[in-house]
Short mmCIF file of C-alpha atoms and ligand atoms in Angstrom, two decimals:
data_model
loop_
_atom_site.label_atom_id
_atom_site.label_comp_id
_atom_site.label_asym_id
_atom_site.label_seq_id
_atom_site.Cartn_x
_atom_site.Cartn_y
_atom_site.Cartn_z
CA MET A 1 -146.12 -2.73 3.27
CA ALA A 2 -144.14 -4.93 6.04
CA VAL A 3 -140.85 -2.61 6.11
CA ALA A 4 -143.12 -0.14 7.22
CA ASN A 5 -144.64 -2.05 10.31
CA THR A 6 -140.91 -3.12 10.78
CA ARG A 7 -139.85 0.64 10.85
CA GLY A 8 -142.68 1.38 13.03
CA ILE A 9 -141.39 -1.25 15.69
CA TRP A 10 -138.20 -0.14 15.39
CA LEU A 11 -138.43 3.44 16.31
CA GLN A 12 -140.26 2.62 19.69
CA PRO A 13 -138.46 1.25 22.90
CA ASN A 14 -140.22 -2.09 23.78
CA GLY A 15 -142.45 -1.07 20.59
CA GLY A 16 -144.77 -4.28 20.47
CA THR A 17 -145.10 -7.34 18.44
CA CYS A 18 -143.59 -7.43 14.63
CA THR A 19 -146.06 -8.11 12.24
CA ARG A 20 -144.28 -8.94 9.21
CA THR A 21 -145.74 -11.37 7.08
CA ASP A 22 -143.66 -11.78 4.20
CA CYS A 23 -141.59 -14.69 3.02
CA HIS A 24 -138.75 -15.81 5.14
CA PRO A 25 -135.44 -15.23 3.76
CA HIS A 26 -133.33 -18.16 2.45
CA ARG A 27 -130.57 -16.63 4.56
CA PRO A 28 -131.18 -13.65 6.74
CA LEU A 29 -128.35 -11.07 6.15
CA LYS A 30 -126.76 -9.01 9.06
CA LEU A 31 -125.29 -5.97 8.06
CA VAL A 32 -123.79 -2.85 8.89
CA LEU A 33 -123.89 -0.15 6.56
CA LEU A 34 -121.14 2.60 6.50
CA GLY A 35 -120.74 5.75 4.53
CA ALA A 36 -120.80 9.76 4.72
CA PRO A 37 -124.02 11.23 5.37
CA GLY A 38 -126.10 11.69 2.17
CA ILE A 39 -124.23 9.16 0.26
CA GLY A 40 -127.12 6.94 -0.37
CA LYS A 41 -127.45 4.53 2.00
CA GLY A 42 -130.96 4.90 3.12
CA THR A 43 -131.77 4.29 -0.49
CA GLN A 44 -129.50 1.19 -0.61
CA ALA A 45 -130.83 0.07 2.59
CA ASP A 46 -134.38 -0.07 1.14
CA MET A 47 -133.53 -1.61 -1.99
CA ILE A 48 -131.64 -4.49 0.07
CA SER A 49 -134.58 -4.62 2.12
CA ASP A 50 -136.92 -5.40 -0.96
CA GLU A 51 -134.96 -7.97 -2.51
CA PHE A 52 -133.16 -9.55 0.47
CA LYS A 53 -135.94 -8.61 3.23
CA SER A 54 -133.67 -7.61 5.99
CA CYS A 55 -135.15 -4.62 7.88
CA PRO A 56 -133.37 -1.05 7.24
CA LEU A 57 -132.50 0.10 11.26
CA SER A 58 -131.61 3.43 11.27
CA THR A 59 -130.68 5.51 14.73
CA GLY A 60 -131.10 8.90 12.86
CA ASP A 61 -134.77 8.02 12.10
CA VAL A 62 -135.37 7.19 15.72
CA PHE A 63 -134.25 10.62 16.45
CA ARG A 64 -136.19 12.43 13.93
CA ALA A 65 -139.17 10.38 15.15
CA ALA A 66 -138.75 11.31 18.47
CA LYS A 67 -138.35 15.35 17.32
CA GLY A 68 -141.50 14.80 15.30
CA ALA A 69 -143.33 13.84 18.09
CA ASP A 70 -142.06 16.38 20.26
CA ASP A 71 -145.22 17.59 22.75
CA GLY A 72 -142.81 18.92 25.27
CA ARG A 73 -142.59 15.42 26.97
CA LEU A 74 -139.65 14.48 25.64
CA GLY A 75 -137.03 13.33 28.61
CA PRO A 76 -133.84 15.78 28.79
CA ALA A 77 -131.68 12.88 27.16
CA MET A 78 -133.72 12.86 23.84
CA GLN A 79 -133.89 16.45 24.43
CA LYS A 80 -130.29 16.77 24.24
CA ALA A 81 -130.01 14.16 21.27
CA ILE A 82 -132.02 16.48 19.12
CA ASN A 83 -130.41 19.41 19.59
CA ALA A 84 -127.12 17.87 18.81
CA MET A 85 -128.73 16.11 15.85
CA LYS A 86 -130.27 19.67 14.28
CA GLN A 87 -126.59 21.13 14.53
CA GLY A 88 -125.10 17.99 12.78
CA LEU A 89 -122.89 17.02 15.94
CA LEU A 90 -123.12 12.93 17.39
CA VAL A 91 -125.62 12.44 20.02
CA SER A 92 -123.59 11.15 22.72
CA ASP A 93 -122.21 7.30 22.64
CA GLU A 94 -124.12 6.66 25.90
CA ILE A 95 -127.54 7.69 24.59
CA VAL A 96 -127.24 5.96 21.13
CA VAL A 97 -126.24 2.65 22.86
CA ALA A 98 -128.84 2.93 25.40
CA LEU A 99 -131.43 3.47 22.65
CA VAL A 100 -130.07 0.35 20.37
CA GLU A 101 -129.92 -1.93 23.55
CA GLU A 102 -133.62 -1.05 23.97
CA ARG A 103 -134.33 -1.81 20.58
CA ALA A 104 -131.97 -5.18 20.71
CA ARG A 105 -135.18 -7.90 19.85
CA CYS A 106 -134.85 -6.07 16.19
CA LEU A 107 -131.62 -7.54 15.76
CA ASN A 108 -132.51 -11.11 16.69
CA CYS A 109 -134.97 -10.81 13.84
CA GLY A 110 -135.37 -13.78 11.68
CA TYR A 111 -135.13 -11.35 8.68
CA GLY A 112 -131.92 -10.15 9.61
CA PHE A 113 -131.02 -6.37 9.38
CA MET A 114 -129.35 -3.56 8.32
CA LEU A 115 -127.95 -1.19 10.90
CA ASP A 116 -127.76 2.22 9.17
CA GLY A 117 -125.95 5.21 11.20
CA PHE A 118 -124.72 2.75 13.99
CA PRO A 119 -122.00 2.63 14.74
CA ARG A 120 -120.66 5.71 14.07
CA THR A 121 -117.83 5.70 16.61
CA VAL A 122 -115.40 3.20 17.52
CA ASP A 123 -116.56 3.03 21.04
CA GLN A 124 -120.24 2.29 19.72
CA ALA A 125 -118.81 -0.54 17.66
CA LYS A 126 -117.33 -1.98 20.63
CA ALA A 127 -120.52 -1.81 22.55
CA LEU A 128 -122.45 -3.68 19.38
CA ASP A 129 -120.08 -6.21 19.62
CA ASP A 130 -120.55 -6.48 23.26
CA ILE A 131 -124.28 -6.45 22.67
CA PHE A 132 -123.85 -9.42 19.47
CA ASP A 133 -121.92 -11.24 22.26
CA LYS A 134 -124.83 -11.32 24.72
CA LEU A 135 -127.42 -11.85 22.18
CA GLY A 136 -124.84 -14.89 20.35
CA ILE A 137 -125.22 -12.73 16.91
CA GLU A 138 -122.65 -12.84 14.26
CA LEU A 139 -122.22 -10.15 11.70
CA ASP A 140 -122.26 -10.89 8.06
CA ALA A 141 -120.25 -8.21 6.66
CA VAL A 142 -120.06 -4.59 7.12
CA LEU A 143 -120.79 -2.67 3.34
CA ASN A 144 -118.77 0.78 3.04
CA TYR A 145 -120.34 3.02 0.58
CA THR A 146 -117.25 5.48 -0.54
CA LEU A 147 -117.56 8.67 -2.72
CA ASP A 148 -116.03 11.89 -3.60
CA LYS A 149 -117.02 14.54 -0.98
CA GLU A 150 -118.00 17.20 -3.46
CA GLU A 151 -120.26 14.71 -4.84
CA VAL A 152 -121.68 13.71 -1.49
CA ILE A 153 -122.38 17.67 -0.71
CA LYS A 154 -124.71 17.64 -4.22
CA ARG A 155 -126.39 14.67 -2.95
CA LEU A 156 -126.93 15.82 0.34
CA SER A 157 -128.20 19.63 -0.52
CA GLY A 158 -130.59 18.58 -3.30
CA ARG A 159 -132.05 15.74 -0.96
CA ARG A 160 -135.88 16.62 0.10
CA THR A 161 -137.64 13.99 2.56
CA CYS A 162 -141.31 13.41 3.24
CA ARG A 163 -142.80 14.36 6.03
CA ALA A 164 -145.33 11.61 6.70
CA CYS A 165 -143.88 8.51 5.13
CA LYS A 166 -139.77 9.59 5.52
CA LYS A 167 -139.15 8.88 1.58
CA THR A 168 -136.65 10.89 0.28
CA HIS A 169 -136.21 12.27 -3.02
CA HIS A 170 -133.71 14.69 -4.83
CA LEU A 171 -134.42 17.98 -6.76
CA VAL A 172 -132.02 17.11 -9.60
CA PHE A 173 -131.69 13.02 -9.42
CA ASP A 174 -135.31 12.09 -8.43
CA PRO A 175 -137.59 15.01 -8.35
CA PRO A 176 -140.76 14.65 -7.46
CA ARG A 177 -143.60 14.42 -10.06
CA LYS A 178 -145.29 17.45 -8.38
CA GLU A 179 -143.05 20.45 -6.70
CA GLY A 180 -142.70 19.95 -3.33
CA VAL A 181 -145.28 17.11 -2.83
CA CYS A 182 -143.98 13.05 -1.94
CA ASP A 183 -144.64 10.47 -5.04
CA ALA A 184 -145.19 7.81 -2.66
CA CYS A 185 -147.83 8.82 -0.15
CA GLY A 186 -148.72 12.81 -1.25
CA GLY A 187 -147.11 14.26 1.57
CA GLU A 188 -144.83 17.53 1.96
CA LEU A 189 -141.28 17.42 1.45
CA PHE A 190 -139.23 19.29 3.45
CA GLN A 191 -135.23 19.91 4.06
CA ARG A 192 -133.88 18.54 6.79
CA ASP A 193 -132.32 20.87 9.61
CA ASP A 194 -129.01 18.90 9.00
CA ASP A 195 -129.50 19.23 5.51
CA GLN A 196 -128.58 22.73 5.29
CA PRO A 197 -125.33 23.48 4.20
CA GLU A 198 -123.82 24.73 7.88
CA ALA A 199 -124.97 21.30 9.22
CA ILE A 200 -123.66 19.49 6.10
CA ARG A 201 -120.00 20.55 6.48
CA GLN A 202 -120.11 19.99 10.00
CA ARG A 203 -121.87 16.32 9.56
CA LEU A 204 -118.78 15.54 6.72
CA GLN A 205 -116.46 16.55 9.19
CA VAL A 206 -117.67 14.49 12.18
CA TYR A 207 -117.87 11.75 9.55
CA GLU A 208 -113.92 11.90 8.90
CA GLU A 209 -113.09 12.32 12.29
CA SER A 210 -114.97 9.91 14.38
CA THR A 211 -116.35 7.25 11.96
CA ARG A 212 -113.62 6.94 9.45
CA PRO A 213 -111.72 4.49 12.01
CA LEU A 214 -114.48 2.13 11.61
CA GLU A 215 -113.47 1.06 8.21
CA GLU A 216 -109.50 0.23 9.84
CA TYR A 217 -111.61 -1.71 12.84
CA TYR A 218 -114.07 -3.80 10.43
CA ALA A 219 -111.08 -4.54 7.75
CA ALA A 220 -109.18 -6.05 10.86
CA LYS A 221 -111.97 -8.55 11.75
CA GLY A 222 -112.40 -9.14 7.77
CA LEU A 223 -116.00 -8.04 7.45
CA LEU A 224 -115.36 -4.78 5.55
CA ILE A 225 -116.58 -4.46 1.75
CA ASN A 226 -115.98 -1.17 -0.28
CA ILE A 227 -118.71 -0.38 -2.69
CA ASN A 228 -117.91 2.40 -4.71
CA ALA A 229 -121.17 4.69 -4.36
CA ASP A 230 -120.97 6.26 -8.04
CA GLY A 231 -124.02 6.03 -10.23
CA THR A 232 -127.72 5.90 -10.11
CA PRO A 233 -129.53 3.95 -7.21
CA GLU A 234 -130.09 0.78 -9.44
CA GLU A 235 -126.18 1.03 -10.63
CA VAL A 236 -125.20 1.16 -6.71
CA PHE A 237 -127.30 -1.81 -5.64
CA GLU A 238 -125.94 -3.75 -8.97
CA LYS A 239 -122.78 -3.50 -7.45
CA THR A 240 -124.38 -4.11 -3.84
CA ARG A 241 -125.49 -7.01 -4.70
CA GLU A 242 -122.89 -8.63 -6.66
CA LYS A 243 -121.02 -8.06 -3.69
CA LEU A 244 -123.56 -9.71 -1.23
CA THR A 245 -123.72 -12.75 -3.35
CA THR A 246 -119.81 -13.53 -1.72
CA VAL A 247 -121.09 -13.29 1.73
P1 LIG B 301 -128.54 9.98 9.74
O1 LIG B 301 -129.97 9.94 9.55
O2 LIG B 301 -127.76 8.83 10.01
O3 LIG B 301 -127.97 10.65 9.02
O4 LIG B 301 -128.52 10.64 11.30
C1 LIG B 301 -128.93 11.93 11.46
C2 LIG B 301 -128.17 12.77 13.22
O5 LIG B 301 -128.36 11.61 13.97
C3 LIG B 301 -126.73 12.73 13.06
O6 LIG B 301 -126.05 13.36 12.43
C4 LIG B 301 -126.66 12.37 14.72
O7 LIG B 301 -126.80 13.60 15.36
C5 LIG B 301 -127.81 11.56 15.07
N1 LIG B 301 -127.45 10.06 15.05
C6 LIG B 301 -127.51 9.22 14.45
N2 LIG B 301 -127.32 8.10 14.72
C7 LIG B 301 -126.14 8.17 15.69
C8 LIG B 301 -125.35 7.68 16.18
N3 LIG B 301 -125.23 6.36 16.02
N4 LIG B 301 -124.28 8.36 17.01
C9 LIG B 301 -124.20 9.71 17.34
N5 LIG B 301 -125.32 10.20 16.69
C10 LIG B 301 -126.23 9.69 15.77
#
């Protein structure tokens, strides 16, 4: 699938030439997705990508891919980043910004993009503004998914991720046909380290302290669009599609 190719490119620094071959969109959408961990941003990113073609670019995916490839040759910076991730803490702004800069070609993508999990602090947002200025890119909108905290915890603790294709299932809302096995590719489903209860509490607290202020930052720029993430993925996508028609 074309999106998988694109993801592969994003996961590597200087990762080669993008091989997408699906149609060029009418207008490439350039979006940032905000919302607490587990709220369903990744799922919405996939659905938006299917319809509008923009590439989902998740910084969390980059760290998880590096962790999966860990054969003792990870540099000290990436090792530190992965340790922070396992505990539900944020990776330092310096490392994340460097990682996005190394992949800036994906921001110039003719299909547009959706940044998922970046920026996560006001300093990261300012660094992103600088990157956009250098590249001559203007953001279209920031989609901010909102949901009650208890519901977010329920969504996160039931999430299971495929080791092979990274698709997520949910034990209650989207159970796999066969227990422990990914519907999409037959890979093994597992619970991410940072989806364990202690790490979940930590991540939600970090979100409130470090990421919530971004709502004000982007509202002041006239870019913020709030979307209530209550309901099924399809229902939330309907609301998203409706909002995107105004962008
Ligand atoms: P996510 O998949 O977006 O929930 O990211 C998983 C983890 O990766 C986070 O809990 C952080 O430890 C780390 N991470 C991903 N993106 C960032 C970012 N922009 N800034 C700091 N840490 C990040």
